[in-house]
Coordinates of C-alpha atoms in Angstrom, one line a residue:
X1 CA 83.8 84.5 80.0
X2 CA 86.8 85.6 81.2
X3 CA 88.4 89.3 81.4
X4 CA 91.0 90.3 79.0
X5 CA 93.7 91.7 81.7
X6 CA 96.0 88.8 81.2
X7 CA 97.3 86.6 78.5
X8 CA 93.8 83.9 77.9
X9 CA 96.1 81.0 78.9
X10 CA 96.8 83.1 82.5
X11 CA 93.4 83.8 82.5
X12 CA 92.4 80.0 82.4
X13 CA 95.2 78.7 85.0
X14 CA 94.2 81.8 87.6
X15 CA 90.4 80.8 87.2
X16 CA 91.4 76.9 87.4
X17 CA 93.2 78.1 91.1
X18 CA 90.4 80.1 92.3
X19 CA 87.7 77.3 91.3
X20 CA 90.1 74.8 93.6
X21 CA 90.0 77.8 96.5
X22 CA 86.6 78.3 96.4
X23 CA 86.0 74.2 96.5
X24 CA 84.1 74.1 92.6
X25 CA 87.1 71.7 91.6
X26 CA 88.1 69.1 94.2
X27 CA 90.8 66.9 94.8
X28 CA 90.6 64.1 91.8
X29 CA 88.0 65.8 89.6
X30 CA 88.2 65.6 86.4
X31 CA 89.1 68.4 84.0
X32 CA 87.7 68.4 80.5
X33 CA 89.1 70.3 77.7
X34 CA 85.7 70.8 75.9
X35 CA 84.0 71.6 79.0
X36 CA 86.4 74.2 80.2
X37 CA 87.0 76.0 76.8
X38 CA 82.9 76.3 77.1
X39 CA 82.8 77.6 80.2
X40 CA 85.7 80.4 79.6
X41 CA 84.9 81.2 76.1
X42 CA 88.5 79.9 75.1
X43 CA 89.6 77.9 72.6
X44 CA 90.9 74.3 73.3
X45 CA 93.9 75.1 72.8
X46 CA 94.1 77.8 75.6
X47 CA 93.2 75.1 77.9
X48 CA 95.2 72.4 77.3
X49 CA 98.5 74.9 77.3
X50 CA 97.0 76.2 80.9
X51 CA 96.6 72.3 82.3
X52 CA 100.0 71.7 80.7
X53 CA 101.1 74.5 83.0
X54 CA 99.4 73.7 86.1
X55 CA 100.3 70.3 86.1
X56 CA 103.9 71.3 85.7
X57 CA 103.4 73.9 89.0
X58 CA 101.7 70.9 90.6
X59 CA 98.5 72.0 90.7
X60 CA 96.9 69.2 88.1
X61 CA 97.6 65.7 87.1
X62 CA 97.7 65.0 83.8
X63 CA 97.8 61.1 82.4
X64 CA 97.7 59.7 79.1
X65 CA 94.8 58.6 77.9
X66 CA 92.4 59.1 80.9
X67 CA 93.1 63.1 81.1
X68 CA 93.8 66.0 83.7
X69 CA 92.1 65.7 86.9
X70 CA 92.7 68.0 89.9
X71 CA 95.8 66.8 91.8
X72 CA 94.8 64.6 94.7
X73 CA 97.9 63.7 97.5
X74 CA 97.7 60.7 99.5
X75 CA 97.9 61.5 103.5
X76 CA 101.3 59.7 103.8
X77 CA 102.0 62.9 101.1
X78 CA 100.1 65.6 103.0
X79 CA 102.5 64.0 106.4
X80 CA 105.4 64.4 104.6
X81 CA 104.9 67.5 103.0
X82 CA 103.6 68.9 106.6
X83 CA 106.9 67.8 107.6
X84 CA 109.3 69.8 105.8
X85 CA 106.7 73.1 105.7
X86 CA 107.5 73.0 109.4
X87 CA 110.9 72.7 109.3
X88 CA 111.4 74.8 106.6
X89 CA 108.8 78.0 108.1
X90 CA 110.3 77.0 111.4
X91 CA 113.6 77.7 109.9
X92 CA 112.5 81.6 108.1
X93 CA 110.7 82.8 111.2
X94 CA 114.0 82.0 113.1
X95 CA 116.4 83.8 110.2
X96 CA 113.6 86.5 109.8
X97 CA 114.0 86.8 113.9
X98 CA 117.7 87.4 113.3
X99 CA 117.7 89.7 110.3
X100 CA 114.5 91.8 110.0
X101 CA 115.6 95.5 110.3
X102 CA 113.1 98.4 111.3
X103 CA 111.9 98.8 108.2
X104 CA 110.7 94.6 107.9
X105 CA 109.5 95.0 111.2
X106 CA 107.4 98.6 110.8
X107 CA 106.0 96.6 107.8
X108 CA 105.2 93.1 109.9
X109 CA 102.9 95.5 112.5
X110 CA 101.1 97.7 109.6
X111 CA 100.1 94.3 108.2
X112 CA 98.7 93.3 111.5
X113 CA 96.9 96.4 111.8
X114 CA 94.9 95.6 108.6
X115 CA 91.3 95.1 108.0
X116 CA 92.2 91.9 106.5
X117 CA 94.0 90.5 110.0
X118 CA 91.1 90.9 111.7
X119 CA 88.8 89.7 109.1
X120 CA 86.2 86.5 109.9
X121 CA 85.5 87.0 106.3
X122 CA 87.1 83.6 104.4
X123 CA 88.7 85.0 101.6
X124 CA 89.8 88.9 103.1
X125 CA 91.9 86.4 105.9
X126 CA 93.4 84.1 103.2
X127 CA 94.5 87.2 101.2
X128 CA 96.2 88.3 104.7
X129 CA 97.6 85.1 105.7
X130 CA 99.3 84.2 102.4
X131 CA 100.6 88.0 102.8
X132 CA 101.9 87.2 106.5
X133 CA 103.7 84.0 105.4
X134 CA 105.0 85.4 102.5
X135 CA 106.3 88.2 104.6
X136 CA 108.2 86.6 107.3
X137 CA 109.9 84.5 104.4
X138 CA 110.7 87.8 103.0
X139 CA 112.5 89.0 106.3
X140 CA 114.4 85.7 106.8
X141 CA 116.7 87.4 104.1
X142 CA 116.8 83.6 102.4
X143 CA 115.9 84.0 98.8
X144 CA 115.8 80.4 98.7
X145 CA 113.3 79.6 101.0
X146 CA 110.1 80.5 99.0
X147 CA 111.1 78.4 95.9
X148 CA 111.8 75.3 98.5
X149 CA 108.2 75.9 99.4
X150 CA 106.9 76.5 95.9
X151 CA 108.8 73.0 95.3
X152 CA 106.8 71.5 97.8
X153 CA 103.5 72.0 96.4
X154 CA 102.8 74.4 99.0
X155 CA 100.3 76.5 96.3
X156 CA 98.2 73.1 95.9
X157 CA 98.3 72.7 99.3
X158 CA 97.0 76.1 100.6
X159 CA 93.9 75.8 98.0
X160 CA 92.6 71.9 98.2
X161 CA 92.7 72.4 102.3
X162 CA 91.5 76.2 102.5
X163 CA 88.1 75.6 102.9
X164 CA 88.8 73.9 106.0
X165 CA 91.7 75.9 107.3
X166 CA 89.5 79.0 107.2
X167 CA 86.3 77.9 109.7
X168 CA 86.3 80.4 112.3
X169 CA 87.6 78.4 114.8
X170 CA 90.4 77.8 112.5
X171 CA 91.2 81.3 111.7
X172 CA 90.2 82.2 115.7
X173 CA 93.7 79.4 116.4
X174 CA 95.6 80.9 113.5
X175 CA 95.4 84.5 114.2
X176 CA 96.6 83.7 118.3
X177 CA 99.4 81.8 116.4
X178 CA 100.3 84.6 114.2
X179 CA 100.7 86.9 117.3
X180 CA 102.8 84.7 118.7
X181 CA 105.2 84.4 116.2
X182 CA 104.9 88.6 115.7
X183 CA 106.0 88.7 119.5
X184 CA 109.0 86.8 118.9
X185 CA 110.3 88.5 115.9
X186 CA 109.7 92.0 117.2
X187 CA 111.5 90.7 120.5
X188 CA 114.3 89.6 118.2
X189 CA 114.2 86.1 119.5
X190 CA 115.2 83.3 116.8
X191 CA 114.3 80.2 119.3
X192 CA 110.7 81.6 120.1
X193 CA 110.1 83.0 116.6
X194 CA 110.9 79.3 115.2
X195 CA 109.1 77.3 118.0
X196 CA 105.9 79.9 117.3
X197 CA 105.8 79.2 114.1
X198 CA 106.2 75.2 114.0
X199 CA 103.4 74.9 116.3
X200 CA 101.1 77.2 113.9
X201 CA 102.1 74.7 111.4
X202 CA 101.8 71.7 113.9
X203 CA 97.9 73.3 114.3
X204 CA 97.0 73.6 110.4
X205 CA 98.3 69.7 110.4
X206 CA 96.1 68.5 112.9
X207 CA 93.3 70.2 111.4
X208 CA 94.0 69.4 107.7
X209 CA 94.8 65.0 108.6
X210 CA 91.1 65.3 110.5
X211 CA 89.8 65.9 106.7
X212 CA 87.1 63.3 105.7
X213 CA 89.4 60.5 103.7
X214 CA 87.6 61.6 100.1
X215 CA 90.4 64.8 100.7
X216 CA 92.8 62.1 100.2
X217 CA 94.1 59.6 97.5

């Protein structure tokens, strides 16, 4: 059963995400209405409104006929949309270098400073990393820049590939990377603050196109 905080349909799509986070749904799997209004105490309705929704966020494919299934991108996909996450965080972090006043940047060290950035724990450094990116977007001053991302099935993209962007070794890589790119913008240097964070993207993609092929259609 679910908890009544939100609207039943929210409830469904936000437990939908956090079963594809925590790797109980995986890429192509198969999402049945009569299974998942069981297993939330929800009527069928509920769910097919919440798949109806997530497939429009790109979170779920959903085909005539055969279904929803949990949305599965080809590697020629994940390279393309590796590409332009690149460019386009490459392209905040250098804005946010430019334009981050005391206040953005008493805010960028505070979050450094929490438990959560120095957390091995999975899920405490996810919470902190989607907080870091989210921030530096927030600095850039572009308010453009997080829907381009959102267009990009960057959401999607963050929970089918968490579970192997958060090994230790992985988060060990990500949080020298993170420094790096808190170096440049506290120096105030657009050219470092971009390069720092291309190559933090450059080592998520090298990490994520090493998945075993069943992560890919």
């Amino acid at each position: 059963m679910l908890e009544r905080s939100l609207s039943t349909v929210d409830q469904v799509i936000e437990a939908i995400k956090l079963g594809i986070r925590d790797a109980r749904y995986v890429p192509g799997q198969r999402l049945v209405e009569p299974d998942l209004a069981g297993e939330y105490g929800v009527s069928r309705g509920s769910v097919r409104e919440a798949l109806r929704r997530l497939t429009a966020e790109g979170f779920v494919n959903l085909e005539r006929f055969r279904g929803a299934s949990i949305i599965r991108m080809s590697r020629r996909q994940v390279v393309d949309l590796l590409e332009l996450r690149e460019v386009l965080e490459g392209f905040g972090a250098s804005l946010a270098a430019q334009r981050a006043d005391d206040s953005g940047r008493l805010r960028l060290t505070r979050l450094e400073k929490t438990p959560s950035a120095r957390s091995v724990l999975p899920r405490q450094y996810d919470d902190y990393n989607n907080e870091f990116h989210d921030l530096v977007l927030a600095l850039s001053g572009n308010a453009e820049l997080p829907g381009m991302l959102n267009q990009i099935r960057l959401p999607i993209f963050r929970l089918q590939f968490n579970r192997i962007l958060l090994l230790p070794e992985q988060i060990k890589q990500s949080r020298l990377d993170h420094n790096a790119i808190v170096k440049a913008l506290m120096k105030g240097n657009p050219a470092a603050a971009e390069r720092a964070m291309r190559e933090h993207i450059r080592h998520q993609a090298k990490r994520i196109l090493s998945a075993p092929k069943e992560f890919f259609a």
